Every structure is written in structure tokens, then in C-alpha cells.
PDB file of C-alpha atoms in Angstrom:
ATOM      1  CA  MET A  22      67.358 322.099  32.180  1.00  0.00           C
ATOM      2  CA  ILE A  23      65.793 321.587  28.773  1.00  0.00           C
ATOM      3  CA  VAL A  24      65.209 324.708  26.689  1.00  0.00           C
ATOM      4  CA  PHE A  25      62.575 324.680  23.949  1.00  0.00           C
ATOM      5  CA  GLU A  26      61.555 327.311  21.470  1.00  0.00           C
ATOM      6  CA  TYR A  27      58.057 328.486  22.276  1.00  0.00           C
ATOM      7  CA  LEU A  28      56.210 327.305  19.183  1.00  0.00           C
ATOM      8  CA  GLU A  29      52.607 328.450  18.942  1.00  0.00           C
ATOM      9  CA  MET A  30      50.844 325.129  18.546  1.00  0.00           C
ATOM     10  CA  ASN A  31      47.408 325.846  19.946  1.00  0.00           C
ATOM     11  CA  GLY A  32      44.170 326.385  18.092  1.00  0.00           C
ATOM     12  CA  LYS A  33      42.900 324.991  14.841  1.00  0.00           C
ATOM     13  CA  ILE A  34      45.518 323.530  12.543  1.00  0.00           C
ATOM     14  CA  SER A  35      45.289 324.638   8.925  1.00  0.00           C
ATOM     15  CA  GLY A  36      47.231 323.451   5.899  1.00  0.00           C
ATOM     16  CA  SER A  37      47.749 320.188   4.089  1.00  0.00           C
ATOM     17  CA  LYS A  38      47.529 316.812   5.797  1.00  0.00           C
ATOM     18  CA  ARG A  39      51.328 316.591   5.857  1.00  0.00           C
ATOM     19  CA  GLN A  40      51.629 319.958   7.651  1.00  0.00           C
ATOM     20  CA  LYS A  41      48.968 318.926  10.161  1.00  0.00           C
ATOM     21  CA  LEU A  42      50.800 315.675  10.861  1.00  0.00           C
ATOM     22  CA  GLN A  43      54.142 317.459  11.335  1.00  0.00           C
ATOM     23  CA  LEU A  44      52.611 319.954  13.758  1.00  0.00           C
ATOM     24  CA  TRP A  45      50.957 317.131  15.664  1.00  0.00           C
ATOM     25  CA  ARG A  46      54.351 315.352  15.942  1.00  0.00           C
ATOM     26  CA  LYS A  47      56.031 318.533  17.246  1.00  0.00           C
ATOM     27  CA  ARG A  48      53.399 318.780  19.957  1.00  0.00           C
ATOM     28  CA  ASP A  49      53.798 315.115  20.831  1.00  0.00           C
ATOM     29  CA  ILE A  50      57.608 315.279  20.984  1.00  0.00           C
ATOM     30  CA  GLN A  51      57.605 318.343  23.221  1.00  0.00           C
ATOM     31  CA  LYS A  52      54.959 316.871  25.533  1.00  0.00           C
ATOM     32  CA  ARG A  53      56.851 313.587  25.831  1.00  0.00           C
ATOM     33  CA  CYS A  54      60.135 315.378  26.555  1.00  0.00           C
ATOM     34  CA  GLU A  55      58.427 317.571  29.121  1.00  0.00           C
ATOM     35  CA  HIS A  56      56.813 314.559  30.807  1.00  0.00           C
ATOM     36  CA  GLN A  57      60.079 312.589  30.949  1.00  0.00           C
ATOM     37  CA  ALA A  58      62.011 315.609  32.217  1.00  0.00           C
ATOM     38  CA  HIS A  59      59.557 316.185  35.049  1.00  0.00           C
ATOM     39  CA  ARG A  60      59.744 312.496  35.977  1.00  0.00           C
ATOM     40  CA  LYS A  61      63.534 312.836  36.255  1.00  0.00           C
ATOM     41  CA  GLY A  62      63.262 316.102  38.211  1.00  0.00           C
ATOM     42  CA  MET A  63      64.510 318.303  35.394  1.00  0.00           C
ATOM     43  CA  ARG A  64      63.129 321.714  34.579  1.00  0.00           C
ATOM     44  CA  ILE A  65      61.741 322.990  31.265  1.00  0.00           C
ATOM     45  CA  SER A  66      62.170 326.486  29.908  1.00  0.00           C
ATOM     46  CA  ARG A  67      60.812 328.095  26.756  1.00  0.00           C
ATOM     47  CA  ILE A  68      62.241 331.036  24.821  1.00  0.00           C
ATOM     48  CA  CYS A  69      60.900 333.152  21.959  1.00  0.00           C
ATOM     49  CA  ALA A  70      61.425 331.429  18.618  1.00  0.00           C
ATOM     50  CA  TRP A  71      61.683 334.588  16.519  1.00  0.00           C
ATOM     51  CA  ASN A  72      64.861 334.762  14.424  1.00  0.00           C
ATOM     52  CA  THR A  73      66.638 331.826  16.047  1.00  0.00           C
ATOM     53  CA  SER A  74      67.260 330.183  12.672  1.00  0.00           C
ATOM     54  CA  ARG A  75      67.428 333.385  10.655  1.00  0.00           C
ATOM     55  CA  LEU A  76      70.331 335.025  12.518  1.00  0.00           C
ATOM     56  CA  ALA A  77      73.922 333.777  12.485  1.00  0.00           C
ATOM     57  CA  TYR A  78      75.275 332.808  15.901  1.00  0.00           C
ATOM     58  CA  ASP A  79      78.498 334.787  15.348  1.00  0.00           C
ATOM     59  CA  GLY A  80      76.594 338.078  15.093  1.00  0.00           C
ATOM     60  CA  SER A  81      77.247 338.636  11.388  1.00  0.00           C
ATOM     61  CA  GLY A  82      73.551 339.059  10.530  1.00  0.00           C
ATOM     62  CA  ILE A  83      70.939 337.196   8.512  1.00  0.00           C
ATOM     63  CA  VAL A  84      71.885 333.837   6.983  1.00  0.00           C
ATOM     64  CA  LEU A  85      71.121 332.674   3.475  1.00  0.00           C
ATOM     65  CA  ARG A  86      69.865 329.108   3.162  1.00  0.00           C
ATOM     66  CA  ASP A  87      71.301 326.839   0.511  1.00  0.00           C
ATOM     67  CA  TRP A  88      68.568 326.066  -2.018  1.00  0.00           C
ATOM     68  CA  ARG A  89      69.903 322.557  -2.722  1.00  0.00           C
ATOM     69  CA  ASN A  90      70.589 321.461   0.848  1.00  0.00           C
ATOM     70  CA  HIS A  91      68.206 323.302   3.181  1.00  0.00           C
ATOM     71  CA  SER A  92      70.123 322.261   6.300  1.00  0.00           C
ATOM     72  CA  LEU A  93      73.128 324.390   5.279  1.00  0.00           C
ATOM     73  CA  CYS A  94      73.342 328.162   5.330  1.00  0.00           C
ATOM     74  CA  THR A  95      75.848 330.846   4.427  1.00  0.00           C
ATOM     75  CA  PHE A  96      76.652 333.641   6.873  1.00  0.00           C
ATOM     76  CA  GLN A  97      77.247 337.225   5.724  1.00  0.00           C
ATOM     77  CA  THR A  98      80.977 336.605   6.259  1.00  0.00           C
ATOM     78  CA  GLY A  99      80.907 333.772   3.711  1.00  0.00           C
ATOM     79  CA  LYS A 100      81.197 330.945   6.241  1.00  0.00           C
ATOM     80  CA  ARG A 101      78.978 327.901   5.516  1.00  0.00           C
ATOM     81  CA  TYR A 102      77.410 326.269   8.551  1.00  0.00           C
ATOM     82  CA  ASN A 103      74.607 323.972   9.663  1.00  0.00           C
ATOM     83  CA  CYS A 104      71.381 325.974  10.205  1.00  0.00           C
ATOM     84  CA  ASP A 105      70.120 323.831  13.066  1.00  0.00           C
ATOM     85  CA  LEU A 106      73.403 324.067  14.981  1.00  0.00           C
ATOM     86  CA  SER A 107      73.466 327.842  14.580  1.00  0.00           C
ATOM     87  CA  ALA A 108      69.847 328.017  15.795  1.00  0.00           C
ATOM     88  CA  SER A 109      70.609 325.839  18.827  1.00  0.00           C
ATOM     89  CA  TYR A 110      73.482 328.179  19.792  1.00  0.00           C
ATOM     90  CA  ASN A 111      71.062 331.095  19.591  1.00  0.00           C
ATOM     91  CA  ILE A 112      68.408 329.284  21.634  1.00  0.00           C
ATOM     92  CA  GLY A 113      70.909 328.480  24.384  1.00  0.00           C
ATOM     93  CA  ALA A 114      72.296 332.018  24.302  1.00  0.00           C
ATOM     94  CA  ARG A 115      68.853 333.563  24.755  1.00  0.00           C
ATOM     95  CA  TYR A 116      68.169 331.342  27.727  1.00  0.00           C
ATOM     96  CA  PHE A 117      71.483 332.199  29.409  1.00  0.00           C
ATOM     97  CA  ILE A 118      71.103 335.925  28.692  1.00  0.00           C
ATOM     98  CA  ARG A 119      67.711 335.846  30.390  1.00  0.00           C
ATOM     99  CA  GLU A 120      69.050 333.907  33.364  1.00  0.00           C
ATOM    100  CA  LEU A 121      72.083 336.187  33.740  1.00  0.00           C
ATOM    101  CA  LEU A 122      70.071 339.412  33.625  1.00  0.00           C
ATOM    102  CA  LYS A 123      67.032 338.315  35.644  1.00  0.00           C
ATOM    103  CA  PRO A 124      68.531 338.383  39.177  1.00  0.00           C
ATOM    104  CA  LEU A 125      70.394 341.675  38.695  1.00  0.00           C
ATOM    105  CA  PRO A 126      69.084 344.907  40.146  1.00  0.00           C
ATOM    106  CA  ALA A 127      67.637 347.355  37.625  1.00  0.00           C
ATOM    107  CA  THR A 128      70.630 349.711  37.839  1.00  0.00           C
ATOM    108  CA  GLU A 129      73.170 347.000  37.028  1.00  0.00           C
ATOM    109  CA  ARG A 130      70.949 345.544  34.320  1.00  0.00           C
ATOM    110  CA  SER A 131      70.538 348.928  32.613  1.00  0.00           C
ATOM    111  CA  LEU A 132      74.307 349.503  32.854  1.00  0.00           C
ATOM    112  CA  LEU A 133      74.970 346.180  31.120  1.00  0.00           C
ATOM    113  CA  GLU A 134      72.261 346.848  28.526  1.00  0.00           C
ATOM    114  CA  ALA A 135      73.949 350.179  27.763  1.00  0.00           C
ATOM    115  CA  LYS A 136      77.286 348.436  27.213  1.00  0.00           C
ATOM    116  CA  VAL A 137      75.740 345.571  25.194  1.00  0.00           C
ATOM    117  CA  PRO A 138      72.657 347.120  23.522  1.00  0.00           C
ATOM    118  CA  ALA A 139      71.752 343.925  21.645  1.00  0.00           C
ATOM    119  CA  VAL A 140      70.555 342.215  24.859  1.00  0.00           C
ATOM    120  CA  LYS A 141      67.741 344.729  25.354  1.00  0.00           C
ATOM    121  CA  ARG A 142      65.745 343.117  22.592  1.00  0.00           C
ATOM    122  CA  ARG A 143      65.846 339.391  23.174  1.00  0.00           C
ATOM    123  CA  THR A 144      64.364 338.418  19.806  1.00  0.00           C
ATOM    124  CA  SER A 145      67.593 339.508  18.124  1.00  0.00           C
ATOM    125  CA  CYS A 146      70.052 338.039  20.648  1.00  0.00           C
ATOM    126  CA  VAL A 147      72.657 335.597  19.358  1.00  0.00           C
ATOM    127  CA  TYR A 148      75.559 333.653  20.834  1.00  0.00           C
ATOM    128  CA  ALA A 149      77.999 336.504  20.110  1.00  0.00           C
ATOM    129  CA  ASP A 150      75.888 338.805  22.320  1.00  0.00           C
ATOM    130  CA  LEU A 151      76.082 336.297  25.174  1.00  0.00           C
ATOM    131  CA  ARG A 152      79.874 336.208  24.910  1.00  0.00           C
ATOM    132  CA  GLU A 153      80.032 340.007  24.936  1.00  0.00           C
ATOM    133  CA  LEU A 154      77.626 340.189  27.888  1.00  0.00           C
ATOM    134  CA  SER A 155      79.619 337.662  29.922  1.00  0.00           C
ATOM    135  CA  SER A 156      82.872 339.577  29.330  1.00  0.00           C
ATOM    136  CA  GLU A 157      81.202 342.847  30.365  1.00  0.00           C
ATOM    137  CA  MET A 158      79.785 341.156  33.483  1.00  0.00           C
ATOM    138  CA  GLY A 159      83.268 339.888  34.327  1.00  0.00           C
ATOM    139  CA  LEU A 160      84.662 343.425  34.035  1.00  0.00           C
ATOM    140  CA  LEU A 161      81.800 344.809  36.107  1.00  0.00           C
ATOM    141  CA  MET A 162      82.287 342.216  38.867  1.00  0.00           C
ATOM    142  CA  ALA A 163      86.065 342.771  38.915  1.00  0.00           C
ATOM    143  CA  ALA A 164      85.648 346.537  39.440  1.00  0.00           C
TER     144      ALA A 164
END
């Protein structure tokens, strides 16, 4: 399974020539990956891109980007981390949260959403929410 952020790349492209070229390359890379994955029998999934880079994967809140090195960020706890790695944790977490909750009946899903309220709104889900959800599911299955 390959999980992509759903990036809105349809319609007329506005901006400078450099921005247009970058957007064109993003489209091309995703289409090539999708084509190769389907040739190999792999599946593609897309998740909402909102706040994947903005939120820290450990659940501490919004990150602050370093103005000198834009690939580094500082969490609210003071920890410095790579922005892209934090975003990839959040992308994977959102996919797994969706796949864990989808097959459950509505009563069990609402029970889990009551215990872990952050998973109700998927645009704010982070890796820490996935860990909390999996522990709650383990307790629910054990009972």
C-alpha cells in the first residue's frame, strides 16, 4: 500500500513559472508512482493533507519551522525534529486510523471515539492519537 496526501492539483495553475513547474512535477511523480504500483499489484490510498506538516507527531501541538533550515522544526516541548519525517508519521497514522475504524460497527466506533476524541476529526489526527487508539482497541478486545 502506498499512501499519498491528497493534493489538489486540478484546474488552472497560477503563480510564477517555478511554482507551475513544481506543481507539474508533483503531478508527474504521483502519476508515475501510481502507475508503477498498479503494475506491481499494489494499492494506492490518499488521505487529507490538512495539518500533516503543521502538527507534531507526538501530539504536543503546532510546530515552529526553523527560519534558517526549513526542513527542521521545533515542537512545543522544545524537541527539534525533521518536518518531513513528522509529517510522514502523521500521514501513516491517519491512514491506519481510518483503516482501523472503518470495519467497526457504529456502536464500537462511537465508544472508541468517546475514549479517544481526537480521532473523530481526522484532519487533526497525529501519530500519538493512533497509539492511544490502538491501546484502547486492545483493552476493548480483551474485555
